[in-house]
Coordinates of C-alpha atoms and ligand atoms in Angstrom, one line a residue:
Chain A
M1 CA -80.8 -71.8 -93.8
T2 CA -83.1 -71.8 -90.7
R3 CA -80.8 -69.3 -89.1
N4 CA -81.1 -67.1 -92.2
R5 CA -84.8 -67.4 -91.9
S6 CA -85.0 -66.5 -88.2
M7 CA -82.7 -63.5 -89.1
K8 CA -85.1 -62.4 -91.5
I9 CA -88.3 -62.7 -89.2
A10 CA -86.6 -60.8 -86.6
S11 CA -85.3 -57.9 -88.7
V12 CA -88.9 -57.7 -90.1
A13 CA -90.2 -57.7 -86.5
A14 CA -87.7 -55.1 -85.6
F15 CA -88.8 -52.8 -88.4
L16 CA -92.4 -53.3 -87.7
A17 CA -91.8 -52.1 -83.9
I18 CA -89.8 -49.2 -85.0
V19 CA -92.4 -47.8 -87.5
F20 CA -95.6 -48.6 -85.7
I21 CA -94.3 -48.3 -82.1
A22 CA -91.0 -46.6 -81.5
V23 CA -91.4 -43.7 -84.1
P24 CA -94.8 -42.8 -82.7
A25 CA -93.6 -43.1 -79.1
A26 CA -90.4 -41.0 -79.6
I27 CA -92.7 -38.3 -81.6
S28 CA -95.2 -37.9 -78.6
L29 CA -92.4 -37.8 -76.0
S30 CA -90.3 -35.1 -77.8
G31 CA -93.6 -33.3 -79.1
R32 CA -92.1 -33.1 -82.6
I33 CA -95.7 -33.5 -84.1
D34 CA -94.5 -32.1 -87.5
L35 CA -92.3 -35.0 -87.8
Y36 CA -95.4 -37.2 -88.7
Y37 CA -96.1 -35.2 -91.8
T38 CA -92.4 -35.5 -92.9
L39 CA -92.3 -39.2 -92.2
T40 CA -95.8 -39.9 -93.8
S41 CA -94.3 -38.1 -97.0
V42 CA -91.4 -40.3 -97.0
A43 CA -93.4 -43.4 -96.6
L44 CA -95.6 -42.3 -99.7
L45 CA -92.9 -41.2 -101.7
S46 CA -91.0 -44.4 -101.2
I47 CA -94.2 -46.3 -102.5
A48 CA -94.1 -44.3 -105.6
S49 CA -90.3 -44.7 -105.7
A50 CA -90.8 -48.5 -105.3
G51 CA -92.7 -48.7 -108.5
V52 CA -89.7 -46.7 -110.4
W53 CA -87.4 -49.4 -108.9
L54 CA -89.4 -52.3 -110.4
T55 CA -89.2 -50.5 -114.0
F56 CA -85.5 -50.4 -113.2
Y57 CA -85.6 -54.0 -112.6
I58 CA -86.9 -54.9 -116.1
G59 CA -84.2 -52.5 -117.7
R60 CA -86.0 -49.3 -118.1
I61 CA -85.1 -46.0 -116.7
N62 CA -88.7 -44.6 -115.6
I63 CA -88.6 -40.8 -115.1
G64 CA -92.5 -40.6 -115.4
Q65 CA -93.7 -41.7 -112.0
G66 CA -94.8 -38.1 -111.3
A67 CA -97.6 -38.4 -114.0
Y68 CA -99.2 -41.5 -112.4
A69 CA -99.0 -39.9 -108.8
L70 CA -100.8 -36.7 -110.2
M71 CA -103.2 -38.9 -111.9
G72 CA -103.7 -40.9 -108.8
G73 CA -104.3 -37.8 -106.8
Y74 CA -106.7 -36.4 -109.3
V75 CA -108.8 -39.6 -109.6
S76 CA -109.2 -39.9 -105.7
A77 CA -110.0 -36.1 -105.5
I78 CA -112.6 -36.2 -108.2
L79 CA -114.2 -39.3 -107.0
V80 CA -114.6 -37.9 -103.5
M81 CA -115.6 -34.4 -104.4
N82 CA -117.7 -34.9 -107.5
H83 CA -119.1 -38.4 -107.1
G84 CA -119.4 -38.4 -103.4
W85 CA -117.2 -41.4 -103.0
S86 CA -115.8 -42.5 -99.6
F87 CA -112.0 -41.9 -99.6
W88 CA -111.2 -45.6 -99.0
P89 CA -112.2 -47.1 -102.2
T90 CA -110.4 -44.4 -104.2
I91 CA -107.1 -45.7 -103.2
P92 CA -107.3 -48.9 -105.1
V93 CA -109.4 -47.4 -108.0
A94 CA -106.8 -44.7 -108.3
G95 CA -104.2 -47.5 -108.6
L96 CA -106.0 -49.5 -110.9
L97 CA -107.0 -46.7 -113.2
C98 CA -103.3 -45.6 -113.3
A99 CA -102.3 -49.2 -114.1
A100 CA -104.8 -49.4 -116.8
A101 CA -103.6 -45.9 -118.3
S102 CA -99.9 -47.2 -118.1
V103 CA -100.7 -50.5 -120.1
L104 CA -102.1 -48.2 -122.9
I105 CA -99.1 -45.9 -122.7
G106 CA -96.6 -48.7 -122.1
L107 CA -97.6 -51.0 -124.9
P108 CA -96.0 -48.5 -127.6
I109 CA -93.4 -46.9 -125.3
L110 CA -91.8 -50.0 -123.7
R111 CA -90.5 -51.1 -127.0
L112 CA -87.9 -48.2 -126.4
R113 CA -84.9 -48.7 -124.3
G114 CA -82.2 -46.7 -122.5
V115 CA -82.2 -43.1 -122.9
Y116 CA -85.1 -43.1 -125.4
F117 CA -87.5 -44.6 -123.0
A118 CA -86.3 -42.4 -120.3
M119 CA -86.9 -39.2 -122.3
V120 CA -90.5 -40.4 -123.3
T121 CA -91.4 -41.1 -119.7
L122 CA -89.9 -37.6 -118.8
T123 CA -92.3 -35.8 -121.1
L124 CA -95.0 -38.0 -119.5
T125 CA -95.0 -36.0 -116.5
E126 CA -95.0 -32.8 -118.1
V127 CA -97.9 -34.0 -120.4
A128 CA -99.7 -35.2 -117.3
R129 CA -99.4 -31.5 -115.8
L130 CA -100.6 -29.9 -118.9
L131 CA -103.5 -32.1 -119.2
A132 CA -104.6 -31.3 -115.5
L133 CA -104.3 -27.6 -116.6
A134 CA -106.5 -28.1 -119.6
L135 CA -109.0 -30.4 -118.7
P136 CA -112.3 -29.1 -117.5
I137 CA -112.7 -32.1 -114.9
T138 CA -109.5 -31.2 -113.1
N139 CA -110.5 -27.4 -112.6
G140 CA -107.1 -26.1 -114.3
A141 CA -104.6 -24.2 -112.5
K142 CA -107.0 -23.8 -109.3
G143 CA -106.7 -27.4 -108.7
I144 CA -109.2 -29.2 -106.4
V145 CA -109.1 -27.8 -102.8
S146 CA -111.0 -28.4 -99.6
I147 CA -111.0 -32.2 -100.0
P148 CA -112.6 -33.6 -96.7
L149 CA -110.6 -35.9 -94.4
P150 CA -111.1 -39.5 -95.1
G151 CA -114.3 -40.6 -93.4
A152 CA -114.9 -43.7 -91.4
L153 CA -114.3 -47.1 -92.8
S154 CA -116.6 -50.0 -91.8
V155 CA -117.1 -53.2 -93.1
F156 CA -120.5 -55.2 -91.9
G157 CA -121.2 -52.4 -89.5
L158 CA -117.8 -52.7 -88.0
T159 CA -115.7 -49.7 -87.8
I160 CA -112.2 -50.5 -88.8
I161 CA -110.9 -47.1 -89.4
P162 CA -112.5 -44.2 -87.5
D163 CA -113.4 -40.8 -89.4
F164 CA -110.3 -38.8 -89.5
A165 CA -112.2 -35.6 -88.9
T166 CA -113.2 -36.9 -85.4
L167 CA -109.7 -37.8 -84.5
Q168 CA -107.5 -35.5 -82.1
N169 CA -104.5 -36.4 -84.1
S170 CA -105.2 -37.0 -87.7
R171 CA -101.5 -36.8 -88.4
L172 CA -100.7 -39.8 -86.6
A173 CA -103.6 -41.6 -88.5
F174 CA -102.2 -40.5 -91.9
Y175 CA -98.8 -41.7 -90.6
L176 CA -100.2 -45.0 -89.7
L177 CA -102.0 -45.4 -92.8
A178 CA -98.9 -44.2 -95.1
V179 CA -96.7 -46.6 -93.3
T180 CA -99.0 -49.6 -93.4
L181 CA -99.4 -49.2 -97.1
M182 CA -95.6 -48.8 -97.3
V183 CA -95.2 -52.1 -95.4
V184 CA -97.7 -53.7 -97.9
C185 CA -96.1 -52.3 -100.8
F186 CA -92.5 -53.6 -100.0
A187 CA -93.9 -56.9 -99.0
V188 CA -95.4 -57.3 -102.1
M189 CA -92.2 -56.1 -103.9
Y190 CA -90.1 -58.4 -102.0
R191 CA -92.3 -61.5 -103.0
L192 CA -92.2 -60.4 -106.7
V193 CA -88.4 -60.3 -106.7
Q194 CA -87.9 -63.5 -104.6
S195 CA -90.4 -65.5 -106.6
R196 CA -89.5 -66.6 -110.3
I197 CA -91.1 -63.3 -111.4
G198 CA -88.1 -61.5 -110.1
K199 CA -85.7 -63.8 -112.1
L200 CA -87.9 -63.2 -115.3
C201 CA -87.6 -59.5 -114.8
Q202 CA -83.7 -59.8 -114.4
S203 CA -83.7 -61.7 -117.5
L204 CA -85.5 -58.8 -119.4
Q205 CA -83.0 -56.4 -117.8
Q206 CA -80.1 -58.5 -118.9
N207 CA -81.0 -59.6 -122.4
E208 CA -84.4 -59.3 -124.0
E209 CA -83.5 -61.1 -127.1
L210 CA -82.3 -64.1 -125.2
A211 CA -85.4 -64.0 -122.9
S212 CA -87.6 -64.2 -126.0
S213 CA -85.6 -66.9 -127.6
I214 CA -86.3 -69.1 -124.2
G215 CA -90.0 -68.4 -124.7
V216 CA -90.5 -65.4 -122.4
N217 CA -93.3 -63.2 -123.6
I218 CA -91.4 -60.1 -123.0
A219 CA -93.8 -57.6 -124.3
Y220 CA -96.3 -59.0 -121.7
L221 CA -93.9 -59.1 -118.8
R222 CA -92.9 -55.6 -119.5
V223 CA -96.2 -54.3 -119.4
I224 CA -97.3 -56.4 -116.3
A225 CA -94.0 -54.8 -114.5
Y226 CA -95.0 -51.2 -115.7
A227 CA -98.7 -51.4 -114.7
V228 CA -97.5 -52.6 -111.0
S229 CA -95.2 -49.8 -111.1
S230 CA -97.6 -47.0 -112.1
F231 CA -100.3 -48.9 -109.5
F232 CA -98.1 -47.8 -106.8
G233 CA -97.6 -44.4 -108.1
G234 CA -101.3 -43.9 -108.4
V235 CA -101.9 -45.3 -104.9
A236 CA -99.2 -42.7 -103.3
G237 CA -100.7 -39.9 -105.2
A238 CA -104.2 -40.7 -103.9
I239 CA -103.2 -40.5 -100.3
F240 CA -101.1 -37.3 -100.9
A241 CA -104.2 -35.7 -102.1
A242 CA -106.2 -36.7 -99.0
I243 CA -103.4 -35.5 -96.7
S244 CA -102.8 -32.2 -98.2
Q245 CA -106.6 -31.9 -98.9
S246 CA -105.9 -30.7 -102.4
I247 CA -104.5 -31.5 -105.6
Y248 CA -102.9 -29.1 -108.2
P249 CA -101.4 -29.4 -111.6
S250 CA -98.2 -28.8 -109.9
S251 CA -98.5 -31.3 -107.2
F252 CA -96.1 -33.7 -108.7
T253 CA -93.8 -32.4 -111.3
V254 CA -90.9 -33.4 -113.4
T255 CA -88.5 -32.9 -110.3
D256 CA -90.7 -35.2 -108.3
S257 CA -90.3 -37.9 -111.1
V258 CA -86.7 -37.3 -111.1
N259 CA -86.4 -37.6 -107.2
F260 CA -88.3 -41.0 -107.5
M261 CA -85.6 -42.1 -109.8
L262 CA -82.8 -40.8 -107.5
N263 CA -84.3 -42.5 -104.6
C264 CA -83.8 -45.9 -106.2
F265 CA -80.1 -44.9 -107.3
L266 CA -79.1 -43.8 -104.1
G267 CA -80.7 -46.9 -102.0
G268 CA -79.4 -49.3 -104.8
L269 CA -80.9 -50.7 -107.9
G270 CA -80.1 -54.3 -107.0
Y271 CA -82.0 -54.1 -103.6
V272 CA -85.8 -54.2 -103.1
F273 CA -85.5 -52.1 -100.1
G274 CA -83.2 -49.7 -101.6
P275 CA -86.0 -47.1 -102.7
M276 CA -87.1 -46.9 -99.1
L277 CA -83.7 -46.1 -97.7
G278 CA -83.0 -43.8 -100.6
T279 CA -86.1 -41.8 -100.0
L280 CA -85.5 -41.6 -96.4
V281 CA -81.9 -40.4 -96.8
L282 CA -82.8 -38.0 -99.7
Y283 CA -85.8 -36.4 -98.0
F284 CA -84.0 -35.9 -94.7
G285 CA -80.6 -35.0 -96.4
W286 CA -82.5 -32.2 -98.2
D287 CA -84.1 -31.1 -95.2
L288 CA -80.8 -31.2 -93.1
L289 CA -79.0 -29.0 -95.9
F290 CA -81.6 -26.4 -95.5
Q291 CA -79.5 -24.7 -92.9
T292 CA -76.8 -24.1 -95.6
G293 CA -79.1 -21.7 -97.3
R294 CA -78.1 -20.6 -100.8
L295 CA -75.6 -23.4 -100.9
Q296 CA -78.3 -26.1 -100.4
L297 CA -78.6 -27.2 -103.9
L298 CA -74.9 -27.1 -104.6
I299 CA -73.9 -29.3 -101.6
Y300 CA -76.7 -31.5 -102.1
S301 CA -75.7 -32.2 -105.9
G302 CA -72.2 -32.4 -105.0
L303 CA -73.0 -35.2 -102.3
M304 CA -75.1 -37.0 -104.6
I305 CA -72.3 -37.0 -107.2
V306 CA -69.9 -38.3 -104.8
L307 CA -72.1 -41.1 -103.4
M308 CA -72.7 -42.4 -107.0
L309 CA -68.9 -42.3 -107.6
V310 CA -68.0 -44.0 -104.3
L311 CA -71.2 -46.4 -104.1
P312 CA -72.4 -47.1 -107.7
N313 CA -74.5 -49.9 -106.5
G314 CA -76.2 -47.5 -103.7
L315 CA -76.3 -47.2 -100.1
L316 CA -77.2 -50.8 -99.5
S317 CA -74.4 -52.3 -101.2
L318 CA -72.4 -50.9 -98.1
A319 CA -74.2 -53.5 -95.8
E320 CA -73.5 -56.2 -98.2
T321 CA -69.7 -55.5 -98.5
T322 CA -69.5 -55.3 -94.4
R323 CA -71.3 -58.6 -94.3
K324 CA -69.0 -60.3 -96.6
K325 CA -65.9 -59.1 -94.8
A326 CA -67.5 -60.3 -91.4
Chain B
M1 CA -86.5 -90.5 -141.5
A2 CA -89.3 -88.2 -140.7
E3 CA -88.9 -84.5 -141.5
M4 CA -88.6 -82.2 -138.5
L5 CA -88.2 -78.8 -140.2
E6 CA -89.2 -77.7 -143.8
V7 CA -87.8 -74.5 -145.2
S8 CA -89.4 -73.6 -148.6
G9 CA -89.0 -70.8 -151.0
L10 CA -87.7 -68.7 -148.0
S11 CA -86.4 -65.2 -148.9
K12 CA -85.5 -62.2 -146.8
R13 CA -84.7 -58.7 -148.4
F14 CA -83.1 -55.7 -146.5
G15 CA -83.8 -52.9 -148.7
G16 CA -82.0 -53.5 -152.1
L17 CA -80.0 -56.4 -150.5
V18 CA -81.5 -59.9 -150.9
A19 CA -79.8 -61.6 -147.8
V20 CA -81.6 -64.8 -148.2
N21 CA -82.9 -65.8 -151.7
N22 CA -85.4 -68.5 -152.2
V23 CA -83.7 -71.1 -150.1
S24 CA -85.4 -74.4 -149.5
F25 CA -84.1 -77.6 -147.7
S26 CA -85.4 -79.6 -144.9
V27 CA -84.1 -81.1 -141.6
R28 CA -84.8 -84.8 -140.8
E29 CA -85.4 -85.8 -137.2
K30 CA -82.5 -86.6 -135.2
E31 CA -79.8 -85.3 -137.8
I32 CA -77.2 -82.7 -137.7
L33 CA -77.5 -80.5 -140.5
S34 CA -74.9 -77.7 -140.9
V35 CA -75.3 -74.7 -143.0
I36 CA -72.1 -73.1 -144.4
G37 CA -70.9 -70.4 -146.7
P38 CA -68.6 -67.4 -146.8
N39 CA -68.9 -64.4 -144.6
G40 CA -72.1 -62.4 -145.3
A41 CA -73.7 -65.5 -147.1
G42 CA -76.9 -64.9 -145.0
K43 CA -76.5 -67.9 -142.7
S44 CA -77.2 -65.9 -139.5
T45 CA -80.2 -64.3 -141.4
L46 CA -81.6 -67.7 -142.3
F47 CA -81.3 -68.6 -138.5
K48 CA -83.3 -65.6 -137.5
L49 CA -86.0 -66.3 -140.0
I50 CA -86.4 -69.9 -139.0
S51 CA -86.5 -69.0 -135.2
S52 CA -89.1 -66.1 -136.1
F53 CA -86.6 -63.4 -134.9
L54 CA -87.1 -62.0 -138.6
R55 CA -90.3 -62.1 -140.6
P56 CA -89.6 -63.5 -144.1
T57 CA -90.1 -61.3 -147.2
S58 CA -91.6 -64.7 -148.8
G59 CA -91.6 -68.3 -148.3
E60 CA -92.3 -70.2 -145.1
V61 CA -91.1 -72.4 -142.5
R62 CA -92.7 -75.6 -141.2
L63 CA -92.0 -77.4 -137.9
K64 CA -93.5 -81.0 -137.9
G65 CA -95.8 -79.7 -140.8
E66 CA -97.1 -76.8 -138.8
R67 CA -96.2 -73.3 -140.2
I68 CA -94.1 -71.3 -137.7
S69 CA -92.8 -68.5 -139.8
G70 CA -94.2 -65.0 -139.0
L71 CA -94.8 -65.9 -135.2
A72 CA -93.5 -64.0 -132.5
P73 CA -90.0 -65.5 -131.3
H74 CA -91.4 -66.7 -128.0
I75 CA -94.4 -68.4 -129.8
A76 CA -91.7 -70.3 -132.1
A77 CA -89.6 -71.2 -128.9
R78 CA -93.0 -72.7 -127.5
R79 CA -93.3 -74.7 -130.6
G80 CA -89.9 -76.1 -130.3
V81 CA -87.5 -73.9 -132.3
V82 CA -85.0 -72.4 -130.0
R83 CA -81.8 -70.6 -131.3
T84 CA -78.5 -70.0 -129.5
F85 CA -76.7 -66.8 -130.7
Q86 CA -73.5 -66.3 -132.6
E87 CA -72.1 -64.0 -129.9
T88 CA -72.0 -65.6 -126.5
T89 CA -75.4 -64.5 -125.3
I90 CA -76.4 -65.4 -121.9
F91 CA -77.7 -63.7 -118.8
K92 CA -74.4 -62.1 -117.5
N93 CA -75.3 -61.2 -114.2
M94 CA -77.0 -64.3 -113.0
S95 CA -75.5 -67.5 -111.8
V96 CA -74.6 -70.2 -114.2
R97 CA -77.5 -72.4 -112.4
D98 CA -80.0 -69.4 -112.6
N99 CA -79.4 -69.0 -116.3
V100 CA -80.5 -72.7 -116.8
I101 CA -83.3 -72.6 -114.5
I102 CA -84.8 -69.5 -116.0
A103 CA -84.4 -71.1 -119.5
H104 CA -87.1 -73.9 -118.1
H105 CA -89.8 -71.1 -118.3
L106 CA -91.5 -72.9 -121.1
R107 CA -91.9 -75.9 -119.0
S108 CA -93.7 -74.1 -116.2
K109 CA -97.2 -75.2 -115.5
A110 CA -97.8 -72.4 -112.9
N111 CA -98.7 -68.6 -114.2
L112 CA -97.1 -65.4 -113.0
F113 CA -99.8 -65.1 -110.5
G114 CA -99.2 -68.6 -109.1
F115 CA -95.5 -67.9 -108.8
F116 CA -96.2 -64.8 -106.8
L117 CA -98.2 -66.7 -104.5
G118 CA -95.9 -69.6 -104.3
T119 CA -98.5 -72.1 -104.9
G120 CA -98.0 -75.8 -105.0
T121 CA -97.8 -76.0 -108.7
A122 CA -95.2 -73.0 -108.7
R123 CA -93.0 -74.9 -106.1
A124 CA -93.5 -78.1 -107.9
D125 CA -92.1 -76.2 -111.2
E126 CA -89.4 -74.8 -109.0
A127 CA -88.1 -78.1 -107.7
A128 CA -88.2 -79.8 -111.2
F129 CA -86.4 -76.9 -112.7
G130 CA -83.7 -77.1 -110.1
A131 CA -83.1 -80.7 -110.7
S132 CA -83.3 -80.6 -114.4
A133 CA -80.7 -77.6 -114.5
D134 CA -78.4 -79.7 -112.4
E135 CA -78.7 -82.7 -115.0
I136 CA -78.1 -80.2 -118.0
L137 CA -75.1 -78.6 -116.3
A138 CA -73.7 -82.0 -115.5
L139 CA -74.2 -83.0 -119.2
L140 CA -72.4 -80.0 -120.5
G141 CA -69.6 -80.3 -117.9
L142 CA -70.5 -77.2 -116.1
A143 CA -71.6 -78.8 -112.8
S144 CA -68.6 -77.4 -110.7
L145 CA -69.4 -73.8 -111.9
A146 CA -73.2 -73.8 -111.1
N147 CA -72.9 -71.0 -108.6
E148 CA -70.5 -68.9 -110.5
T149 CA -71.9 -65.6 -112.0
A150 CA -72.0 -66.3 -115.7
R151 CA -69.8 -63.1 -116.7
N152 CA -66.7 -64.8 -115.0
L153 CA -66.9 -67.8 -117.1
P154 CA -64.1 -68.5 -119.8
H155 CA -65.2 -68.3 -123.3
G156 CA -65.5 -72.1 -123.9
H157 CA -67.8 -72.4 -121.1
L158 CA -69.9 -69.5 -122.0
R159 CA -70.4 -71.3 -125.3
A160 CA -71.4 -74.4 -123.3
L161 CA -73.7 -72.3 -121.1
G162 CA -75.5 -70.9 -124.2
I163 CA -76.2 -74.4 -125.2
A164 CA -77.5 -75.4 -121.9
V165 CA -79.7 -72.5 -121.9
G166 CA -81.0 -73.6 -125.4
L167 CA -81.6 -77.3 -124.0
A168 CA -83.4 -76.2 -121.0
T169 CA -86.2 -74.9 -123.2
N170 CA -86.6 -78.8 -124.2
P171 CA -86.6 -77.7 -128.0
S172 CA -87.5 -80.1 -130.9
I173 CA -84.8 -78.6 -132.8
L174 CA -81.8 -76.6 -131.6
L175 CA -80.3 -73.8 -133.8
L176 CA -76.7 -73.3 -133.0
D177 CA -74.9 -70.3 -134.5
E178 CA -71.2 -70.7 -134.7
P179 CA -70.9 -73.0 -131.5
F180 CA -67.2 -73.5 -132.2
A181 CA -66.1 -69.9 -132.8
G182 CA -63.3 -68.7 -130.8
M183 CA -62.3 -72.2 -129.4
N184 CA -59.1 -73.9 -129.5
H185 CA -59.0 -77.4 -131.1
E186 CA -59.2 -79.3 -128.1
E187 CA -62.4 -77.4 -127.0
T188 CA -63.9 -77.7 -130.4
M189 CA -63.2 -81.4 -130.1
R190 CA -64.9 -81.7 -126.9
M191 CA -67.9 -79.6 -128.2
V192 CA -68.2 -81.6 -131.5
A193 CA -68.6 -84.9 -129.1
L194 CA -71.2 -83.0 -127.0
V195 CA -73.1 -81.9 -129.9
R196 CA -73.1 -85.5 -131.1
R197 CA -74.4 -86.8 -127.7
L198 CA -77.3 -84.4 -127.8
R199 CA -78.2 -85.7 -131.1
D200 CA -78.0 -89.3 -129.7
L201 CA -80.1 -88.1 -126.9
G202 CA -82.8 -87.5 -129.6
L203 CA -82.4 -83.8 -130.5
T204 CA -82.5 -82.4 -134.0
I205 CA -79.6 -79.8 -134.6
L206 CA -79.1 -77.3 -137.2
L207 CA -75.9 -75.3 -136.9
V208 CA -74.1 -72.7 -138.7
E209 CA -70.2 -73.0 -138.6
H210 CA -67.0 -71.6 -140.2
D211 CA -64.7 -74.4 -138.7
M212 CA -64.6 -76.7 -141.9
P213 CA -63.0 -79.7 -140.2
A214 CA -65.3 -79.7 -137.4
V215 CA -68.3 -79.3 -139.7
M216 CA -67.1 -82.2 -142.0
K217 CA -66.5 -84.2 -138.9
I218 CA -70.0 -83.6 -137.1
S219 CA -72.6 -83.3 -139.9
D220 CA -75.0 -85.7 -141.4
R221 CA -75.6 -83.3 -144.0
I222 CA -74.5 -79.8 -145.1
V223 CA -76.3 -77.1 -147.0
V224 CA -74.1 -74.4 -148.6
L225 CA -75.1 -70.8 -149.0
N226 CA -73.5 -68.1 -151.2
F227 CA -74.9 -64.8 -151.7
G228 CA -78.1 -65.7 -150.1
Q229 CA -78.7 -68.7 -152.3
K230 CA -78.6 -72.3 -151.7
I231 CA -75.7 -73.5 -154.2
A232 CA -75.5 -77.3 -152.9
E233 CA -76.8 -79.9 -150.4
G234 CA -75.4 -83.3 -149.6
T235 CA -73.2 -85.3 -147.2
P236 CA -69.6 -84.0 -146.2
S237 CA -68.2 -86.0 -148.9
D238 CA -70.6 -84.7 -151.5
I239 CA -70.0 -81.3 -150.4
Q240 CA -66.1 -81.6 -150.5
A241 CA -66.3 -82.8 -154.0
N242 CA -68.7 -80.2 -155.3
D243 CA -67.3 -77.8 -158.1
K244 CA -69.9 -74.9 -157.1
V245 CA -68.8 -75.2 -153.5
I246 CA -65.2 -75.2 -154.4
E247 CA -65.6 -72.2 -156.4
A248 CA -67.6 -70.2 -153.7
Y249 CA -64.5 -71.0 -151.5
L250 CA -62.0 -70.1 -154.1
G251 CA -59.9 -67.2 -153.7
S252 CA -60.2 -67.7 -149.9
E253 CA -58.3 -70.7 -148.6
D254 CA -58.7 -74.0 -150.3
E255 CA -58.1 -75.6 -147.2
A256 CA -61.1 -74.1 -145.7
I257 CA -63.4 -76.8 -146.9
G258 CA -61.0 -79.4 -146.0
L259 CA -59.2 -80.2 -149.1
Ligands
LIG1 N1 -80.8 -56.2 -140.0 C1 -80.2 -56.2 -141.3 N2 -80.3 -55.0 -142.1 C2 -79.8 -54.9 -143.2 N3 -78.8 -55.8 -143.9 C3 -78.5 -56.9 -143.0 C4 -79.1 -57.2 -141.7 N4 -78.9 -58.2 -141.4 C5 -77.9 -58.8 -142.0 N5 -77.8 -57.9 -143.1 C6 -76.9 -58.2 -144.5 O1 -77.5 -59.4 -144.9 C7 -76.2 -60.2 -145.4 C8 -76.1 -61.5 -144.7 O2 -75.8 -61.4 -143.3 P1 -75.8 -62.6 -142.3 O3 -75.5 -62.1 -141.0 O4 -77.0 -63.4 -142.5 O5 -74.5 -63.3 -142.8 P2 -73.6 -64.6 -142.2 O6 -73.7 -65.5 -143.3 O7 -74.2 -64.9 -140.9 O8 -72.3 -64.1 -142.2 P3 -71.1 -64.5 -141.1 O9 -70.5 -65.7 -141.6 O10 -70.1 -63.2 -141.3 O11 -71.8 -64.5 -139.7 C9 -74.9 -59.5 -145.0 O12 -74.6 -58.7 -146.1 C10 -75.6 -58.4 -143.9 O13 -75.0 -57.2 -144.0
LIG2 MG1 -73.5 -65.0 -138.9

């Protein structure tokens, strides 16, 4: 038991050392500054995917996370551009507004299960895109551009985060921001799943009728899980808008929503850290296959199908089987 | 004896079909009352009405004098009416022990946020549920299987686990839908003894069952349904001698009611 615990602490420390020290060091040594952007994207996409994973955990296939990422991006952009907000408070506000929207949307649609819920969420992304095109406040197809870089964040006169515009390397700053949020997000997810809430979510996934017969308020729990999920989507979207300094109706599309879901499948639906690994592998896998040119999509899809056949429980199930053998 | 549950004028209509038709009876505290009747008589529907999984078309159900019909199922469970399912319904991918632990949900004093933060209350809940789950598993003879994944249990043990899950909610009245279905004679007798034991521990039990010898052996009283209507009510010997009951079962097998 204690051995298990020290193992856990060691792996967390190793992970933190890699993402906060080893990766930046390796990048600056090799001079591959562009990798910052890639890894920042992976971190943010894995936050959005973590949300999708949580909806899987209550037994719902969620192909609508793109809608909340898009909404989060617009909320942040509009608050910064039209209302003169600093970027920093727009992160939680984007998350909370997305969570609030998802409660209103979730109340009716979370009654649906299986493919019905999946289809409704799929259309949600498209509805979000069409809304972004049509609403006056989102500026239609032209989107919102030239969003300034995040300013300084200070508390009681103490500068915690410097103005990104004054930094030599804002890419590193964005990387650190995204990775920090990713770590927080997955720490929250881990705690959720380890606590009794995780068991309650599993009870929904496995049998909602029985769950309500033992007194679980299933409608409430479903909505809470979906709201947390959408919160993560909104947060990821807000930071994306700040990095690319722009947001368009096509910034998050159905393809992104599908990818969020695939990230979860690939990493493993039974493992909290599945979406993180899945996002990393999928993102780099796709990039690596770029060299195959026209065959890229074919090889990619083929590999995905093979992986799902060979490892139906995701990549992390591999670690579990080797551990059992050992 | 005091009345635990009171069903009055309860009806449920599915389109043109009246599955439960103006049924009234009451369950006394600490008794085992069985509901019997031919297939499709409306027994499961009656159970769903009592546990608030279905809303009655008319009539009402009262628990200790308080109306419970028309509430959400999780609220009815909170008031103390808990049902086990006709099919073996459990959380298949959880361990046996986790199935029982999670079913303690109603007893938790901490809220979701408390569980997330791991507050003192939440940890006290956790410890209490673990201890209580082990007791319940021991009572049902499942202690040695505690860490087994539920889906791997043999049928008889699945039924027992279903009951363990129901017990963990600490109900005032437990509704068992065909607890002996699919069991051999020996397993049935063990389950009969167990259900009796639960009653002796202070639980009120309402059960639906087709296994007539077991029903006659276990029940304090019996209610007979046919085509949604109550046709008889009484002690096992009353029911065995009742002409209407014999008629309802006639054409099927006479020995079905233990004659
Ligand atoms: N949701 C429903 N919609 C329509 N009809 C239903 C529904 N549930 C049950 N019925 C019908 O109501 C009648 C009573 O069904 P019920 O399941 O209560 O019978 P039962 O006495 O439990 O039978 P069994 O002994 O076979 O379990 C049946 O004719 C059934 O087809
Ligand atoms: Mg039935």
